[in-house]
Amino acid sequence: DGDYSVNANPYTSYAYSKTRAVNYAMEFYNRRNSYFYSTSRNCTNFVSQCVSYGFGSTTGYTTSTSYRMRNNNNISTGWFAGSGGGSSAWEPVNPHWTYMLSTKPNAEGPRAMEISLSQVGVGDVMQLDFDKDGTYEHSVICVQASPLKFAQNTDDALKLFTQYSSNYGKRYYRPTSYRVY
């Protein structure tokens, strides 16, 4: 009668710093950070670096302590990268989206929420589907709120929202916190 037990794993949440993420984006949108690998289609690798740095806790770009990643030595369930490559959630556009928005109960990792265009602000991520077939091909990060401006790799540039075709499919997420159990 009324005797309930709750099994909750304690955790620490690290808040996402939009400022840190945007500072990183502005530093590396037109060049590569040698700490990480680079690919010919580097867009989501770049966005993951920005978001990971936004969750980090130190300054400087040369050591892994500046970033917060989930490296459990499992490329299919982790979110991590380094000079030798990254996990399946770090670089490919669609797996990145799925991982960032997954609930990850009782598991370390980033938390994010899907948002609408009207909610997009600095530090948020936009993904583009060039032919509206449901498979997204490009990731960018918002570095300015008014007018909306995004930083991107692959075509290393800063672009206004209006420079992305209205014919593209678009979706958006906001990183919120990084949870450690």
Short mmCIF file of C-alpha atoms in Angstrom, two decimals:
data_model
loop_
_atom_site.label_atom_id
_atom_site.label_comp_id
_atom_site.label_asym_id
_atom_site.label_seq_id
_atom_site.Cartn_x
_atom_site.Cartn_y
_atom_site.Cartn_z
CA ASP A 1 0.00 0.00 0.00
CA GLY A 2 1.65 3.17 -1.22
CA ASP A 3 5.14 1.68 -1.07
CA TYR A 4 6.71 2.61 -4.40
CA SER A 5 10.34 2.58 -5.34
CA VAL A 6 11.82 4.64 -8.11
CA ASN A 7 14.91 3.45 -9.89
CA ALA A 8 16.44 6.58 -11.38
CA ASN A 9 20.00 6.82 -12.54
CA PRO A 10 21.58 10.09 -11.41
CA TYR A 11 23.10 12.19 -14.16
CA THR A 12 24.75 15.52 -14.83
CA SER A 13 23.55 17.72 -17.67
CA TYR A 14 25.91 20.14 -19.37
CA ALA A 15 24.12 23.04 -21.02
CA TYR A 16 24.69 23.81 -24.69
CA SER A 17 26.56 27.07 -25.21
CA LYS A 18 25.33 28.68 -28.42
CA THR A 19 28.14 31.21 -28.10
CA ARG A 20 30.83 28.51 -27.99
CA ALA A 21 29.25 26.68 -30.95
CA VAL A 22 29.00 29.85 -33.05
CA ASN A 23 32.54 30.95 -32.16
CA TYR A 24 33.79 27.55 -33.31
CA ALA A 25 31.75 27.76 -36.53
CA MET A 26 33.14 31.20 -37.34
CA GLU A 27 36.69 29.98 -36.68
CA PHE A 28 36.43 26.88 -38.89
CA TYR A 29 33.74 27.36 -41.56
CA ASN A 30 36.39 28.15 -44.19
CA ARG A 31 39.23 25.94 -42.98
CA ARG A 32 39.69 22.58 -41.29
CA ASN A 33 40.57 21.85 -37.67
CA SER A 34 43.53 19.45 -37.79
CA TYR A 35 42.30 17.68 -34.64
CA PHE A 36 39.55 16.15 -36.80
CA TYR A 37 39.56 14.25 -40.06
CA SER A 38 38.15 15.93 -43.15
CA THR A 39 36.13 14.47 -46.02
CA SER A 40 35.05 15.71 -49.44
CA ARG A 41 31.52 16.09 -48.02
CA ASN A 42 32.44 17.64 -44.68
CA CYS A 43 29.20 19.40 -43.75
CA THR A 44 27.87 17.21 -40.93
CA ASN A 45 31.37 16.50 -39.61
CA PHE A 46 31.72 20.30 -39.27
CA VAL A 47 28.29 20.69 -37.62
CA SER A 48 29.06 17.87 -35.16
CA GLN A 49 32.32 19.62 -34.26
CA CYS A 50 30.45 22.88 -33.62
CA VAL A 51 27.76 21.22 -31.50
CA SER A 52 30.30 19.13 -29.59
CA TYR A 53 32.34 22.25 -28.86
CA GLY A 54 29.12 23.94 -27.68
CA PHE A 55 28.77 21.18 -25.07
CA GLY A 56 32.44 21.42 -24.05
CA SER A 57 33.91 22.95 -20.94
CA THR A 58 37.31 24.40 -21.79
CA THR A 59 38.86 26.84 -24.21
CA GLY A 60 41.22 26.08 -27.07
CA TYR A 61 40.80 23.83 -30.06
CA THR A 62 43.80 21.52 -29.81
CA THR A 63 42.79 18.96 -27.22
CA SER A 64 39.87 16.59 -26.86
CA THR A 65 38.93 18.23 -23.56
CA SER A 66 37.44 21.15 -25.50
CA TYR A 67 34.71 18.90 -26.89
CA ARG A 68 32.09 16.66 -25.34
CA MET A 69 31.50 13.40 -27.20
CA ARG A 70 30.13 9.95 -26.51
CA ASN A 71 32.95 7.58 -27.34
CA ASN A 72 32.05 4.12 -26.13
CA ASN A 73 34.24 2.50 -28.80
CA ASN A 74 31.12 1.57 -30.72
CA ILE A 75 30.87 3.36 -34.05
CA SER A 76 27.18 2.53 -34.40
CA THR A 77 26.03 3.82 -30.99
CA GLY A 78 28.52 6.56 -30.18
CA TRP A 79 28.84 10.18 -31.29
CA PHE A 80 32.53 10.96 -31.61
CA ALA A 81 35.37 11.77 -33.98
CA GLY A 82 39.04 12.52 -34.12
CA SER A 83 41.82 12.61 -36.67
CA GLY A 84 41.10 9.03 -37.76
CA GLY A 85 37.39 9.39 -38.53
CA GLY A 86 34.06 9.51 -36.80
CA SER A 87 31.10 7.43 -35.71
CA SER A 88 28.07 6.79 -37.89
CA ALA A 89 26.10 9.47 -36.00
CA TRP A 90 28.88 12.06 -36.32
CA GLU A 91 29.11 12.51 -40.09
CA PRO A 92 26.25 11.13 -42.25
CA VAL A 93 23.40 13.64 -42.44
CA ASN A 94 20.41 11.36 -41.74
CA PRO A 95 21.97 9.18 -39.01
CA HIS A 96 23.16 12.38 -37.31
CA TRP A 97 19.59 13.72 -37.20
CA THR A 98 18.22 10.45 -35.86
CA TYR A 99 20.88 10.22 -33.16
CA MET A 100 20.62 13.84 -32.03
CA LEU A 101 16.84 13.60 -31.62
CA SER A 102 16.75 10.11 -30.08
CA THR A 103 15.76 9.91 -26.41
CA LYS A 104 18.78 7.82 -25.30
CA PRO A 105 17.23 6.71 -21.98
CA ASN A 106 19.87 6.22 -19.30
CA ALA A 107 22.64 6.76 -21.85
CA GLU A 108 25.28 9.43 -22.08
CA GLY A 109 25.02 11.79 -25.01
CA PRO A 110 23.61 14.95 -26.51
CA ARG A 111 19.97 15.94 -26.20
CA ALA A 112 18.24 18.04 -28.84
CA MET A 113 14.74 19.03 -29.88
CA GLU A 114 13.17 19.48 -33.28
CA ILE A 115 12.11 23.07 -33.89
CA SER A 116 10.33 25.04 -36.62
CA LEU A 117 11.84 27.69 -38.88
CA SER A 118 10.25 30.44 -36.79
CA GLN A 119 12.20 29.18 -33.74
CA VAL A 120 15.64 28.98 -35.39
CA GLY A 121 18.34 31.04 -33.73
CA VAL A 122 22.10 31.05 -33.30
CA GLY A 123 23.59 27.64 -32.54
CA ASP A 124 20.68 25.74 -34.11
CA VAL A 125 21.15 23.26 -36.96
CA MET A 126 19.39 23.14 -40.32
CA GLN A 127 19.45 20.17 -42.67
CA LEU A 128 18.58 20.36 -46.36
CA ASP A 129 16.95 17.85 -48.71
CA PHE A 130 17.93 19.08 -52.17
CA ASP A 131 15.38 17.05 -54.14
CA LYS A 132 12.68 16.64 -51.46
CA ASP A 133 12.86 12.83 -51.57
CA GLY A 134 13.05 12.47 -47.78
CA THR A 135 16.82 11.92 -47.74
CA TYR A 136 18.64 14.96 -46.43
CA GLU A 137 22.03 15.76 -47.95
CA HIS A 138 23.43 18.82 -46.16
CA SER A 139 23.86 20.22 -42.62
CA VAL A 140 24.57 23.83 -41.61
CA ILE A 141 24.64 25.77 -38.32
CA CYS A 142 23.02 29.13 -37.63
CA VAL A 143 25.54 31.86 -36.74
CA GLN A 144 23.29 34.92 -36.96
CA ALA A 145 19.62 35.36 -36.04
CA SER A 146 18.57 38.42 -38.02
CA PRO A 147 18.73 37.93 -40.86
CA LEU A 148 19.29 34.19 -40.51
CA LYS A 149 22.83 33.30 -41.56
CA PHE A 150 24.43 29.85 -41.58
CA ALA A 151 28.01 28.54 -41.60
CA GLN A 152 28.83 25.46 -43.62
CA ASN A 153 31.65 23.25 -44.86
CA THR A 154 31.89 21.37 -48.18
CA ASP A 155 31.01 24.60 -49.91
CA ASP A 156 32.91 26.55 -47.24
CA ALA A 157 30.73 29.61 -46.81
CA LEU A 158 28.50 31.83 -44.75
CA LYS A 159 25.06 31.95 -46.36
CA LEU A 160 21.85 33.79 -45.67
CA PHE A 161 18.74 31.63 -45.30
CA THR A 162 17.38 33.20 -48.49
CA GLN A 163 20.36 31.79 -50.42
CA TYR A 164 19.06 28.25 -49.85
CA SER A 165 16.47 27.39 -52.49
CA SER A 166 12.84 27.47 -51.42
CA ASN A 167 12.56 24.17 -53.33
CA TYR A 168 14.74 22.39 -50.75
CA GLY A 169 13.21 20.41 -47.93
CA LYS A 170 14.38 21.82 -44.61
CA ARG A 171 14.34 20.60 -41.02
CA TYR A 172 15.80 22.09 -37.85
CA TYR A 173 16.99 21.06 -34.40
CA ARG A 174 18.22 22.83 -31.29
CA PRO A 175 20.91 21.18 -29.14
CA THR A 176 19.88 21.53 -25.50
CA SER A 177 22.18 19.59 -23.18
CA TYR A 178 24.69 16.80 -22.91
CA ARG A 179 23.87 14.20 -20.29
CA VAL A 180 26.45 12.09 -18.43
CA TYR A 181 25.42 9.23 -16.12
#
